[in-house]
Coordinates of C-alpha atoms (C1' of nucleotides) in Angstrom, one line a residue:
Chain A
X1 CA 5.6 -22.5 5.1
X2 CA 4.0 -21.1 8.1
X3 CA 3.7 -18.0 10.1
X4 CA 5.5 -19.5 13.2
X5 CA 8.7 -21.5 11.3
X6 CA 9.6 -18.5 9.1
X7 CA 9.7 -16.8 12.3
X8 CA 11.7 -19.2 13.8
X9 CA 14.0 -19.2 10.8
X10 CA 14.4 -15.3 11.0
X11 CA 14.8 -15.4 14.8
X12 CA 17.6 -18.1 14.8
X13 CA 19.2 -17.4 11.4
X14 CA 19.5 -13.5 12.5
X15 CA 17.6 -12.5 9.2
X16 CA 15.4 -10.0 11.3
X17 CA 13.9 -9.5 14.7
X18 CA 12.6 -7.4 17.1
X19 CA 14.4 -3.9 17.5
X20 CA 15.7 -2.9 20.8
X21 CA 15.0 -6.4 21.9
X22 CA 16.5 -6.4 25.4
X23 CA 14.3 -3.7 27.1
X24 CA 11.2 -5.1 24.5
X25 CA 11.0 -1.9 22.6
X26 CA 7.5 -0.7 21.2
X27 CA 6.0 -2.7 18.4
X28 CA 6.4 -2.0 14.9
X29 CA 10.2 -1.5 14.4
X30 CA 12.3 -4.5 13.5
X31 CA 16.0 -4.7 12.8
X32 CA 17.1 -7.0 10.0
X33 CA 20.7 -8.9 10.7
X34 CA 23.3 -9.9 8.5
X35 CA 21.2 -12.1 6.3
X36 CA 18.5 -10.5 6.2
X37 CA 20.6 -7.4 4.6
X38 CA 22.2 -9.2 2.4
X39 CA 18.7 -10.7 1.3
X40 CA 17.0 -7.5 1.0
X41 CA 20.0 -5.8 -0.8
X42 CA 20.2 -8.4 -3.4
X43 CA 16.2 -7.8 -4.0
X44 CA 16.5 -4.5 -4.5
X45 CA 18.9 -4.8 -6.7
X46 CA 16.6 -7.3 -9.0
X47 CA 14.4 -3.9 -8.7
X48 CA 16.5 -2.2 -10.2
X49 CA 17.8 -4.3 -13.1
X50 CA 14.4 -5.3 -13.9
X51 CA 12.3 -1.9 -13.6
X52 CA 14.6 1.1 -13.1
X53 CA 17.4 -0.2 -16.0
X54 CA 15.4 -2.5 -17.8
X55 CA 12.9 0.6 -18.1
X56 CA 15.1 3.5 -18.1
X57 CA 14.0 5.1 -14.7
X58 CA 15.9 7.3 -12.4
X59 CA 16.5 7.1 -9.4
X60 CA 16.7 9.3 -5.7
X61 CA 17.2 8.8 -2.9
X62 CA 15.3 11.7 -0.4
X63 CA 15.7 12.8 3.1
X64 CA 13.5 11.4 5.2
X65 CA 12.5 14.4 7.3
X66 CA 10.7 16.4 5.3
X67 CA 8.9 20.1 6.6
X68 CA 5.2 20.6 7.6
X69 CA 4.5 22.1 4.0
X70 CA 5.2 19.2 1.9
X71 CA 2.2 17.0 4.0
X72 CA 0.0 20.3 4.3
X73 CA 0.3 20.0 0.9
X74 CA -0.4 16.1 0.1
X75 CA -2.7 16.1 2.0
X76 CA -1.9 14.0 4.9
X77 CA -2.0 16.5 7.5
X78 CA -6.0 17.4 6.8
X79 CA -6.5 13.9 5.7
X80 CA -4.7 11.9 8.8
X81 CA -4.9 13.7 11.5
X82 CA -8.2 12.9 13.5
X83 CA -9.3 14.8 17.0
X84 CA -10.7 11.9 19.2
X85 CA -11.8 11.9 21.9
X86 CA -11.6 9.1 24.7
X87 CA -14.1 7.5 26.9
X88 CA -12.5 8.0 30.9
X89 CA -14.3 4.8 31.9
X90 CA -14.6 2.1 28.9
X91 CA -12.0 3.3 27.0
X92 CA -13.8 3.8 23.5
X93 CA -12.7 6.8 21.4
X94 CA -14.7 8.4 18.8
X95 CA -14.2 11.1 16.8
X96 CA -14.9 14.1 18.2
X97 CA -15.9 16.0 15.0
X98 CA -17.9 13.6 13.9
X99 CA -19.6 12.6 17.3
X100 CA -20.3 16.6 18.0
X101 CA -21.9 17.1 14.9
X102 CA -23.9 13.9 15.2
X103 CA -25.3 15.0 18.7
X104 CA -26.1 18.6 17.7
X105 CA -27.0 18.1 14.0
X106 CA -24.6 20.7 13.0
X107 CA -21.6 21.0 11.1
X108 CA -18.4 21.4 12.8
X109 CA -15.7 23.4 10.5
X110 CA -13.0 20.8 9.5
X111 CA -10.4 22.7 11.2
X112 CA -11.7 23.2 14.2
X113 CA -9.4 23.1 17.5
X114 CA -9.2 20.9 20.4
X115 CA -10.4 23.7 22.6
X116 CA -13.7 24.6 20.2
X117 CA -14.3 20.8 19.8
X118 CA -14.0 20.0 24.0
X119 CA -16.3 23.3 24.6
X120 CA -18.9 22.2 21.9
X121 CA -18.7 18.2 24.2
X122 CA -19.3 20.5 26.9
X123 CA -21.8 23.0 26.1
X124 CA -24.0 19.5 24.9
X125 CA -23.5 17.2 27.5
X126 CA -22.3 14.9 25.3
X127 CA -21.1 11.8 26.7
X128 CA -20.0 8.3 25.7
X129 CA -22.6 6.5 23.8
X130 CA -21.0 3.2 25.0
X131 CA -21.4 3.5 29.1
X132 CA -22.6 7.0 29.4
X133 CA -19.2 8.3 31.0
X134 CA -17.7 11.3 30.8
X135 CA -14.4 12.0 28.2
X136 CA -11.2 12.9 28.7
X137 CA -9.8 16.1 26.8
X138 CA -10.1 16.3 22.9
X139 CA -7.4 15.3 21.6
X140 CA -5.1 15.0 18.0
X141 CA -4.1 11.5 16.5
X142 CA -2.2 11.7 13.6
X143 CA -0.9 8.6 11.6
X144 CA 2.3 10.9 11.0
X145 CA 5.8 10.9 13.1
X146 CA 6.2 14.1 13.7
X147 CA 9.9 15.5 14.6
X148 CA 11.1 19.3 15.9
X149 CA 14.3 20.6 14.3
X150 CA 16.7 22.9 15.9
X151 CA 16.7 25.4 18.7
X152 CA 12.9 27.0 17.5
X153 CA 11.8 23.2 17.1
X154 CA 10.6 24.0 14.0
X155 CA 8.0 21.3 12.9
X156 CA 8.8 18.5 10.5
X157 CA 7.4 15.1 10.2
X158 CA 8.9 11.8 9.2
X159 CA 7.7 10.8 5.3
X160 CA 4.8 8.6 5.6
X161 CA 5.2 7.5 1.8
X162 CA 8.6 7.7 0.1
X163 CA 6.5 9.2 -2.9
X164 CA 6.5 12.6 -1.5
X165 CA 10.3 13.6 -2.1
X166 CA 9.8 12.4 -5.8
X167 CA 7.2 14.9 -6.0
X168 CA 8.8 18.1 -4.5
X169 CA 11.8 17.1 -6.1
X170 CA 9.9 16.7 -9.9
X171 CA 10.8 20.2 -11.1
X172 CA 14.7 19.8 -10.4
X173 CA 15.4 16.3 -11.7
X174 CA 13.2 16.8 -14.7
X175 CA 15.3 19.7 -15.6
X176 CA 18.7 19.1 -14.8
X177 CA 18.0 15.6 -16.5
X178 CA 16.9 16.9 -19.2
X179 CA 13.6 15.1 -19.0
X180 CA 11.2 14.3 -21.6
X181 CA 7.3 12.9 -20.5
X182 CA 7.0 10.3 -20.0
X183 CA 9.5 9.4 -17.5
X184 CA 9.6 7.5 -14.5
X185 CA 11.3 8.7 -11.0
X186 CA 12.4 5.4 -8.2
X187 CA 13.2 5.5 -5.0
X188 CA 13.9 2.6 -2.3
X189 CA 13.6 4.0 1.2
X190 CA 12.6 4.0 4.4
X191 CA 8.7 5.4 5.9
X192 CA 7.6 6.0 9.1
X193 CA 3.5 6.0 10.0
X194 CA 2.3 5.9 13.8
X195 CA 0.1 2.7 13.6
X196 CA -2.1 2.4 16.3
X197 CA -1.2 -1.2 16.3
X198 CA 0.7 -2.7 14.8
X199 CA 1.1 -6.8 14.1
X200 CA 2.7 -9.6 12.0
X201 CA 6.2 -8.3 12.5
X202 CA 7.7 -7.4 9.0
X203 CA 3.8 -6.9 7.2
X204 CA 2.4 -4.1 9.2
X205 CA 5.9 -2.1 10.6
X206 CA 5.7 1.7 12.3
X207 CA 9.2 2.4 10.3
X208 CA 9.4 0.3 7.1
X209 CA 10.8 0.3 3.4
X210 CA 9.2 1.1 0.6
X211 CA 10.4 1.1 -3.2
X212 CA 8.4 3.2 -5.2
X213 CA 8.0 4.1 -8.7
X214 CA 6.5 7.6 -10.3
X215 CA 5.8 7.4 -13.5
X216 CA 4.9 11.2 -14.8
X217 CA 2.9 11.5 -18.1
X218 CA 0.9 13.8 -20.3
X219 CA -3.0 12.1 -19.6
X220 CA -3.8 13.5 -23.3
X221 CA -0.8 11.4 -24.7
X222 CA -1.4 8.0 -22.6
X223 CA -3.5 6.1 -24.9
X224 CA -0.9 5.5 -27.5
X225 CA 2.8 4.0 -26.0
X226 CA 5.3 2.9 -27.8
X227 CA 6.4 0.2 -25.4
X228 CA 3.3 -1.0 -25.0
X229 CA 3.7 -3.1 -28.4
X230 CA 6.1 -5.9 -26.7
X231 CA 3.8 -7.2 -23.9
X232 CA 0.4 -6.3 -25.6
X233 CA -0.1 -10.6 -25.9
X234 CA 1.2 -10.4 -22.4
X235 CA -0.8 -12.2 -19.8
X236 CA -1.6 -10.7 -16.5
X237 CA -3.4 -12.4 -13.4
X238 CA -6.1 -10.2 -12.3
X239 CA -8.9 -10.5 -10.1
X240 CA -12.1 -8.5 -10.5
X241 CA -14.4 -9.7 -7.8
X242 CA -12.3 -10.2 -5.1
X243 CA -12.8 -13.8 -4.7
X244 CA -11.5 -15.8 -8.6
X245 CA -8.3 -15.1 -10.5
X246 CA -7.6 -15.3 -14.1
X247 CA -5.3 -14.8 -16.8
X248 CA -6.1 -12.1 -19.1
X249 CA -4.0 -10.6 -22.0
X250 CA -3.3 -7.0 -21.6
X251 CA -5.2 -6.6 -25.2
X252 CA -8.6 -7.9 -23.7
X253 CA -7.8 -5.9 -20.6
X254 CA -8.0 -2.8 -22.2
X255 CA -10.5 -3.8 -24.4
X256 CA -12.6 -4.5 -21.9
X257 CA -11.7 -1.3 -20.0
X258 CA -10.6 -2.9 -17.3
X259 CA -7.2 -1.0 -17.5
X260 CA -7.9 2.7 -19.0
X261 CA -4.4 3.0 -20.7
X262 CA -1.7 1.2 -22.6
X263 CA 1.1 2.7 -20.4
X264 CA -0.9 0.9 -17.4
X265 CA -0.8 -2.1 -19.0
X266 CA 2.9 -2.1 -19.7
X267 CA 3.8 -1.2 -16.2
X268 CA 1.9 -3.5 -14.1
X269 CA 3.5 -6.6 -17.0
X270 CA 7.0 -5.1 -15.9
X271 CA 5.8 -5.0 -12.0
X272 CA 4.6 -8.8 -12.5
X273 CA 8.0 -10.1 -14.3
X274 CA 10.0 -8.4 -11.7
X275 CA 8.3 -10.6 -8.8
X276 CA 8.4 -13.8 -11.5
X277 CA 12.1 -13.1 -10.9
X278 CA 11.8 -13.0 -7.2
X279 CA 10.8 -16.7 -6.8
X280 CA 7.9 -15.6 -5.2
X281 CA 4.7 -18.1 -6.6
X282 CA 3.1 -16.4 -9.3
X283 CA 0.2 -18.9 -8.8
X284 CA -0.3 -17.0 -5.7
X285 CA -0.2 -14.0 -6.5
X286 CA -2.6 -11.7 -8.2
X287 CA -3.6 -8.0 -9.7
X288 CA -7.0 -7.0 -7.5
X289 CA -8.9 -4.0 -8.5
X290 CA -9.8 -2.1 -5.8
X291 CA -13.7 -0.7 -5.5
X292 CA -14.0 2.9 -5.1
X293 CA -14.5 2.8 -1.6
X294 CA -11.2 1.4 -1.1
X295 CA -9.3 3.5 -2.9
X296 CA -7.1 6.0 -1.5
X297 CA -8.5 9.9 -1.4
X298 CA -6.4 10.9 -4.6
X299 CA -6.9 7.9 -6.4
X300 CA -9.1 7.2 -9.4
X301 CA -8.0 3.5 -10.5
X302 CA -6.3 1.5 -8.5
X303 CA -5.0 -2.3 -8.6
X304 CA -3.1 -4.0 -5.4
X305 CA -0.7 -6.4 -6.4
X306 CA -1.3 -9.7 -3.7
X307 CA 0.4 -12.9 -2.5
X308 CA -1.3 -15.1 -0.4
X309 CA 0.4 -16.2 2.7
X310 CA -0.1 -17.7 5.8
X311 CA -2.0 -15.1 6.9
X312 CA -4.2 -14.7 3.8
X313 CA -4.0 -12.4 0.8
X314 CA -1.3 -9.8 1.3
X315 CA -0.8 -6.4 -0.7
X316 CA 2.7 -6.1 -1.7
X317 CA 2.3 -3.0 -4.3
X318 CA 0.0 -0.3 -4.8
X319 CA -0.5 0.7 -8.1
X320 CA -2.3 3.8 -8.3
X321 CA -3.4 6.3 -10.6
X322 CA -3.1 9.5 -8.6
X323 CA -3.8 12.0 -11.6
X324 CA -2.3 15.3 -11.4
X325 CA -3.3 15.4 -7.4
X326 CA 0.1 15.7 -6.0
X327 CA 2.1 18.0 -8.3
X328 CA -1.3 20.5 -8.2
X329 CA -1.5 20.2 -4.8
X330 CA 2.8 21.1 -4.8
X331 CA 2.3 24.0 -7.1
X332 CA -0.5 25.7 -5.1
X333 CA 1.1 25.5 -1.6
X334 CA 4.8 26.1 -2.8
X335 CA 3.5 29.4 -5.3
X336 CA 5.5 27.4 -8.0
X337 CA 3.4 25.8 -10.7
X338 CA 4.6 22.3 -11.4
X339 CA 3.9 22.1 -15.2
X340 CA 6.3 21.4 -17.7
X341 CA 6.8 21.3 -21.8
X342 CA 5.7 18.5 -23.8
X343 CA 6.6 18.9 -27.0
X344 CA 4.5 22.3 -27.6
X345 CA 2.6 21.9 -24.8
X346 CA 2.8 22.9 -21.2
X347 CA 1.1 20.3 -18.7
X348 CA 0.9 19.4 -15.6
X349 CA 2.0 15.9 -15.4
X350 CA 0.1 13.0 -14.3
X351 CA 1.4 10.3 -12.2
X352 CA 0.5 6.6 -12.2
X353 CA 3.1 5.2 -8.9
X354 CA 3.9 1.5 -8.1
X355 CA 4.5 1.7 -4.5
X356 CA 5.8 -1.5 -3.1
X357 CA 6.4 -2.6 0.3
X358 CA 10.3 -4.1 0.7
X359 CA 9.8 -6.1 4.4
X360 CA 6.5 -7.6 3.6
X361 CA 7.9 -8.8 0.1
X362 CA 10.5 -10.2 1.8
X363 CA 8.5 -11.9 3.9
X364 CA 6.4 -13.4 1.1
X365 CA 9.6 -14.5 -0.6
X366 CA 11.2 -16.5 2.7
X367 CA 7.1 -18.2 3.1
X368 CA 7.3 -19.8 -0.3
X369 CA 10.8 -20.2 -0.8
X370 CA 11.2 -22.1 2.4
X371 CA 10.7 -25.7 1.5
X372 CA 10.6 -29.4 3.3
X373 CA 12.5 -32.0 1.2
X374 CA 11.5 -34.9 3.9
X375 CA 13.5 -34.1 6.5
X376 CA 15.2 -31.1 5.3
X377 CA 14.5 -27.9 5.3
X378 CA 15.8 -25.8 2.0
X379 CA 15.4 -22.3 1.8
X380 CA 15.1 -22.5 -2.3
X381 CA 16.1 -19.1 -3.0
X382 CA 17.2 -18.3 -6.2
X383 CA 20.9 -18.3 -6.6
X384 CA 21.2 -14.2 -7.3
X385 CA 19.2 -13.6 -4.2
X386 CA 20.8 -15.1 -1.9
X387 CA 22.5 -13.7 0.6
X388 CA 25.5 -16.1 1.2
X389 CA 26.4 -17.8 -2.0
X390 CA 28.7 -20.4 -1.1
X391 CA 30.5 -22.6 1.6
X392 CA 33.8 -24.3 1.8
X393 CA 34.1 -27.3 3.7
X394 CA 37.7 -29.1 4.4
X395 CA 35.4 -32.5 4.3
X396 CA 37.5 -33.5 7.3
X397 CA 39.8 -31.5 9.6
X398 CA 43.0 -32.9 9.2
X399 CA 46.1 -33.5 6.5
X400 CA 46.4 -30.2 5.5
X401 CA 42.4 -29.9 4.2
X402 CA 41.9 -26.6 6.4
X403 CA 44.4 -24.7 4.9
X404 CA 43.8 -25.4 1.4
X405 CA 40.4 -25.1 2.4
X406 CA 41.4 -21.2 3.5
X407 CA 43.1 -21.1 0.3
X408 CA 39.9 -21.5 -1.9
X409 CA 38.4 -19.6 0.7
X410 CA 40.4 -16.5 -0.1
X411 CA 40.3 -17.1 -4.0
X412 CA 37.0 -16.3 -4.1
X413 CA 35.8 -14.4 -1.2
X414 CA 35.9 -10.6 -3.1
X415 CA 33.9 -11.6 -5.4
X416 CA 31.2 -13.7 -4.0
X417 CA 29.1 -13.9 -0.5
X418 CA 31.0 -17.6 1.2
X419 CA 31.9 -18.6 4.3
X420 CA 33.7 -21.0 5.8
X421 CA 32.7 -24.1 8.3
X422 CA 34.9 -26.8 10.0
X423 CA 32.3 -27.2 12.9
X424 CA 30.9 -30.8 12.5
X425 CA 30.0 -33.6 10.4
X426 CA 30.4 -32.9 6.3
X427 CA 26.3 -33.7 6.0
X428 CA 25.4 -31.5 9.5
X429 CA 27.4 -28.1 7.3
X430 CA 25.3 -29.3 4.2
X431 CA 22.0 -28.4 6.6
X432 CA 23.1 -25.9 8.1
X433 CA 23.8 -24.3 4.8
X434 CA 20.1 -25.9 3.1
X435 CA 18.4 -23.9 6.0
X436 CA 19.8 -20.4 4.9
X437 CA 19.5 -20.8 1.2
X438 CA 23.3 -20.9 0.1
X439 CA 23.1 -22.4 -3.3
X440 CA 26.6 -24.4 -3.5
X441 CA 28.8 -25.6 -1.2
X442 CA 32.4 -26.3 -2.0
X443 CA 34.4 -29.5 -0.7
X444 CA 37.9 -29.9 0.1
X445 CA 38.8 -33.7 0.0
X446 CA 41.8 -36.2 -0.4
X447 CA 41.7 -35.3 -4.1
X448 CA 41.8 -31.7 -4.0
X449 CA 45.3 -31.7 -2.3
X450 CA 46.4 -33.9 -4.9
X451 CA 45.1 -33.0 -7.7
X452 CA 43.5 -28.8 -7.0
X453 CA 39.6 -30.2 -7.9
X454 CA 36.5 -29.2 -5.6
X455 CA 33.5 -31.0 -5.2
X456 CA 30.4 -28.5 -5.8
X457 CA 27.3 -29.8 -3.9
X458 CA 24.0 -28.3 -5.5
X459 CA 21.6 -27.3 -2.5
X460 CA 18.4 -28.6 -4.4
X461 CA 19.4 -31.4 -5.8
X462 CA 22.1 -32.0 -3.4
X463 CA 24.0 -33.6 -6.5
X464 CA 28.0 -33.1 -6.8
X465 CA 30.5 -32.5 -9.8
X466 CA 34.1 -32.0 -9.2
X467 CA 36.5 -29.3 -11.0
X468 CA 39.7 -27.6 -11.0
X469 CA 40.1 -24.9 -9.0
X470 CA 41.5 -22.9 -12.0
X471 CA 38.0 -23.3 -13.7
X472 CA 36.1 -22.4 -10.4
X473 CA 35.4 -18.6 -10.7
X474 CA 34.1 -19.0 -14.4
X475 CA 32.1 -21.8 -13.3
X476 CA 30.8 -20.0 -10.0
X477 CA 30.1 -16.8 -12.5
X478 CA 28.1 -18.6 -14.5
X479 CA 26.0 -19.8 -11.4
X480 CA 25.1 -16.8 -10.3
X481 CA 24.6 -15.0 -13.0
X482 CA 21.3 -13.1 -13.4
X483 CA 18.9 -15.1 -15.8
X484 CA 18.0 -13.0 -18.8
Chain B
rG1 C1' -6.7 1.7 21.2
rC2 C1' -10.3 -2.0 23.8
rG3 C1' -11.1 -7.2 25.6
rG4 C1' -9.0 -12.2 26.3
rU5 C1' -4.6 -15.4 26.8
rC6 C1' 0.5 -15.2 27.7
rG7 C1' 6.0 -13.7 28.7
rU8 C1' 12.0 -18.8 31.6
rC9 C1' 18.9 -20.1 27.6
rG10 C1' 19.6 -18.9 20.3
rU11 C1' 14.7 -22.0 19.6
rC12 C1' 10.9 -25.1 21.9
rC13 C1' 9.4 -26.5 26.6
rA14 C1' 9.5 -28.2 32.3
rG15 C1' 9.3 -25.6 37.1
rC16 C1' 4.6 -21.4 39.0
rC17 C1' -1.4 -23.6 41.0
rU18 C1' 0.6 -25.3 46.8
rG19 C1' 6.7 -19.2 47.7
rG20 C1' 12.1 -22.2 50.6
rU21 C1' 17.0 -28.5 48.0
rC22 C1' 16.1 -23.5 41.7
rU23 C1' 23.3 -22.8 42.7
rA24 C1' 16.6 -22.7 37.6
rG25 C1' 16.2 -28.6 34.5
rG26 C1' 15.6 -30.9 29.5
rA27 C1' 15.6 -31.2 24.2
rC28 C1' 17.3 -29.1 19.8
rA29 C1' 20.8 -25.5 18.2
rU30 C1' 25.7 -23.5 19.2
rC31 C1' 31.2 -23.5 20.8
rA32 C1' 36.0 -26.4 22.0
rG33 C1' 38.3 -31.2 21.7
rC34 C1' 38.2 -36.4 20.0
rU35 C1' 36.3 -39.1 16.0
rU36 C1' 34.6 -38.7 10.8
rC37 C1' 36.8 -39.2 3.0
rC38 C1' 30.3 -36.7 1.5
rC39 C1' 24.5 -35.5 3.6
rA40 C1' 21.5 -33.6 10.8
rA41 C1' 26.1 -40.4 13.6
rG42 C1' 28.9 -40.9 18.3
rC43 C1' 31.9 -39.5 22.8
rU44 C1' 33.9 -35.6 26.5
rG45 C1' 33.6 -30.8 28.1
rG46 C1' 31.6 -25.7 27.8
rU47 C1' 28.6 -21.0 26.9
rA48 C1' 23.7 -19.5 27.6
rA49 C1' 17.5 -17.5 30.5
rC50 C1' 13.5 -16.2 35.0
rU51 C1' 10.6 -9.2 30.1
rC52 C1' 11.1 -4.5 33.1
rG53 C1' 9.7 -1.6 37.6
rG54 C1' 7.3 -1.6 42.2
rG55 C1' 4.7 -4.3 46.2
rU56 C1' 3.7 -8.5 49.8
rU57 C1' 7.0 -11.8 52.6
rC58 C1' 12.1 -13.9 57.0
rA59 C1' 12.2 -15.7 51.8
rA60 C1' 9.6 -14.5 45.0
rA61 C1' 10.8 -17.6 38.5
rU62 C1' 6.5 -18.8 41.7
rC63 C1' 1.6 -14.3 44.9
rC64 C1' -0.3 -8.8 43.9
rC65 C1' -0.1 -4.0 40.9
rG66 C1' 1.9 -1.2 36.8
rG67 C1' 4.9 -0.6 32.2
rC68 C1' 6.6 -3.0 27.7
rG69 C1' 6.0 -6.9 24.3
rA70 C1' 3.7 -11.4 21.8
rC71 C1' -0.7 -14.0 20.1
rC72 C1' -6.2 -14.1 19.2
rG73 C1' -10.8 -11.2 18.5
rC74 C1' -12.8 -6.0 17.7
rA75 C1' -11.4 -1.3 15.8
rC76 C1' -7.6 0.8 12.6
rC77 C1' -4.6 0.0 8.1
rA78 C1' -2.9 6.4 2.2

RNA sequence: GCGGUCGUCGUCCAGCCUGGUCUAGGACAUCAGCUUCCCAAGCUGGUAACUCGGGUUCAAAUCCCGGCGACCGCACCA
């Protein structure tokens, strides 16, 4: 479905829209509404049973402010934070470390300050290689939020990747869970970065969600894992080149050396079953492996996992293979080495992650899940993912079919997501109820006062059965059950 | 961030050029009532908007400037 109707589903269905809407807040922040929570807490949840229980994972959940040492440490606040400078006249901005040394032919230290840098523009006339104009003041742009705690504003920054709390907090939860390698840490949460601009509501956001998995290892144990075995004839799609897809077993894979270990191979298989389970269209959807120059600065091997959308091929994860990067990087700046025991030997762990993004998955979902049945739009959601699960309907609004329709109502309200509509014709609440995915609707006639039977309309097929109201919750159980 | 286009009920659009019958209109959606025994029927009534700030003017949805936002292109995108 396209860009503009999921939008206008989302905007008139409350699933999510712009944050602080009435004074047209800056870009990049979105709120979701009741549906769209309820849709985003159900997928996370399919995370979990899929990858963190299906896998044994644990899981965190960090603070998202997080003190200056932690991104001194990853690197972000070297890697991200660029002086520019900007053109008074045209506008352009440049960086000014680059552009000095460029002019002069000499190299400019990396941490040089605004002052130096603005005194070095100055010394050499150096001016705006678009118009000639002069620029304004050096200055710092930094892709982090940055935040001042207490009285002495001490500085903090928002996380720009949930990752980093896994990291800091390795040493703990391996211990006090008495942790053997390899093991994998989870975390769904919410990251902040300062895009310059951002676009396409929920796929490039300023404050987003991210559910990421760290998988720790010992790299001189990786090329032998046990769970590997069970998914070696597994299929992945992959594509090499950028441009063609294909199937390729994860045995060819890694004989072909396309993926350097078996552990790899076994994660990116769970990764892919996970979003089978989604609904999303896995005939859409692909494994591309990224070129060096695309790769993050601490990555070595890298695949993104991609849907295409109206608005081309998408990444929804990251999987990267960040070596021991992050927990060396942790050990130096903290004084604490981040090594631990394996078996008889002390390493220092390395990590592969699969970072996904939550809004822009969600996104993807709602595109191909919304569907056009000739004149009916069906949001074909599976039925564990949706966020309202049923509606009762008195079919008409008289002899008594409201209350007993407030009677089923309350029978099965704790335990699943329904609602209730009276408002218009039987066939206008069937729409209504198509458009926002809820899976079966339940019908209070003539014959349920006599007799205590429902009719339960199926939202795809739009077929009905009728039974008892005392075999309803077994029935409605088995419905949305998760598949196994 | 730069350039272009644009910003009116929940959604889509009319009105703007040529300021004043605009107390801002329509469609769809929504709410209340009537009707309705199964797939967007009908009737009656209702709720609901000029993105924000400043300026010009006797008078601004309408003209001008700025902010914010959206879309497209460039740049950016761990």
């Amino acid at each position: 479905m396209s860009y503009d109707r999921i939008m206008r589903l989302a905007l008139e269905k409350g699933f999510f829209f712009p944050s602080s809407e009435i004074y047209s807040g800056p870009a990049g922040f979105w709120e979701y509404g009741p549906l769209g929570v309820g849709f985003r807490n159900k997928f996370v949840e399919v995370w979990r049973r899929e990858l963190l229980r299906k896998d044994g994972m644990l899981e965190i959940d960090g603070s998202q402010i997080m003190t200056k040492d932690v991104f001194r440490a990853s690197g972000h606040l070297d890697s991200f934070t660029d002086p520019i400078v900007k053109c008074k006249k045209c506008g352009s901005i440049f960086r000014a470390d680059r552009l000095v040394s460029e002019k002069t032919g000499t190299l400019v230290t990396e941490g040089s300050s605004e002052k130096e840098l603005d005194d070095l523009i100055e010394k050499h006339l150096i001016r705006c290689s678009k118009c000639g104009a002069d620029f304004g003041g050096t200055k710092k742009f930094n892709l982090m939020m940055s935040v001042e705690i207490g009285g002495d504003k001490e500085e903090a920054y928002l996380r720009s990747e949930t990752c980093q709390s896994i990291f800091v907090d390795f040493l703990r939860i391996f211990k006090v869970m008495r942790c053997k390698l390899p093991v994998a840490i989870a975390q769904f949460g919410k990251s902040f970065r300062n895009e310059i601009s951002p676009r396409q509501s929920m796929i490039r956001l300023r404050e987003f969600y991210q559910c990421e998995i760290e998988i720790f290892f010992n790299p001189n144990q990786s090329d032998v894992f046990q769970k590997y075995d069970g998914i070696s004839k597994n299929r992945l799609r992959v594509c090499l080149d950028g441009k063609k897809s294909q199937n390729m077993s994860c045995s060819e894979l890694l004989k072909k050396g396309i993926l350097p270990s078996q552990m790899i191979a076994y994660y990116l298989v769970l990764l892919q079953s996970f979003y089978e389970k989604t609904g999303l269209d896995m005939t859409r959807a692909r494994f591309r492996l990224l070129s060096d120059a695309e790769r993050a600065f601490y990555s070595s091997f890298a695949f993104d996992f991609e849907v295409e959308t109206s608005m081309g091929w998408t990444e929804l994860v990251a999987c990267n293979y960040r070596t021991d990067y992050d927990l060396v990087r942790h050990g130096q700046t903290s004084g604490r080495e981040h090594s631990v025991m394996d078996g008889e030997a002390q390493v220092v762990p390395h990590i592969f992650e699969l970072s996904m993004g939550v809004d822009r998955s969600i996104w993807a979902i709602l595109e191909h899940s919304l569907t056009k049945h000739e004149e009916r739009d069906v949001l074909e959601l599976k039925p564990y993912l949706a966020p309202i699960q049923i509606g009762v309907f008195p079919l008409v609004n008289r002899d008594g079919m409201e209350e007993k329709a407030a009677e089923v109502l309350s029978k099965i309200r704790k335990d699943f997501n329904a609602f209730y509509d009276r408002s218009g014709s039987i066939g206008r609440r069937y729409r209504r109820a198509d458009e926002i995915g809820v899976p079966k609707c339940l019908t209070i006639d003539t014959e349920t006062l006599a007799n205590d039977t429902v009719t339960i309309r199926d939202r795809d097929s739009m077929k009905q059965s009728r039974v008892h109201l005392d075999e309803l919750r077994g029935i409605l159980n088995t419905t949305f059950l998760f598949p196994d």
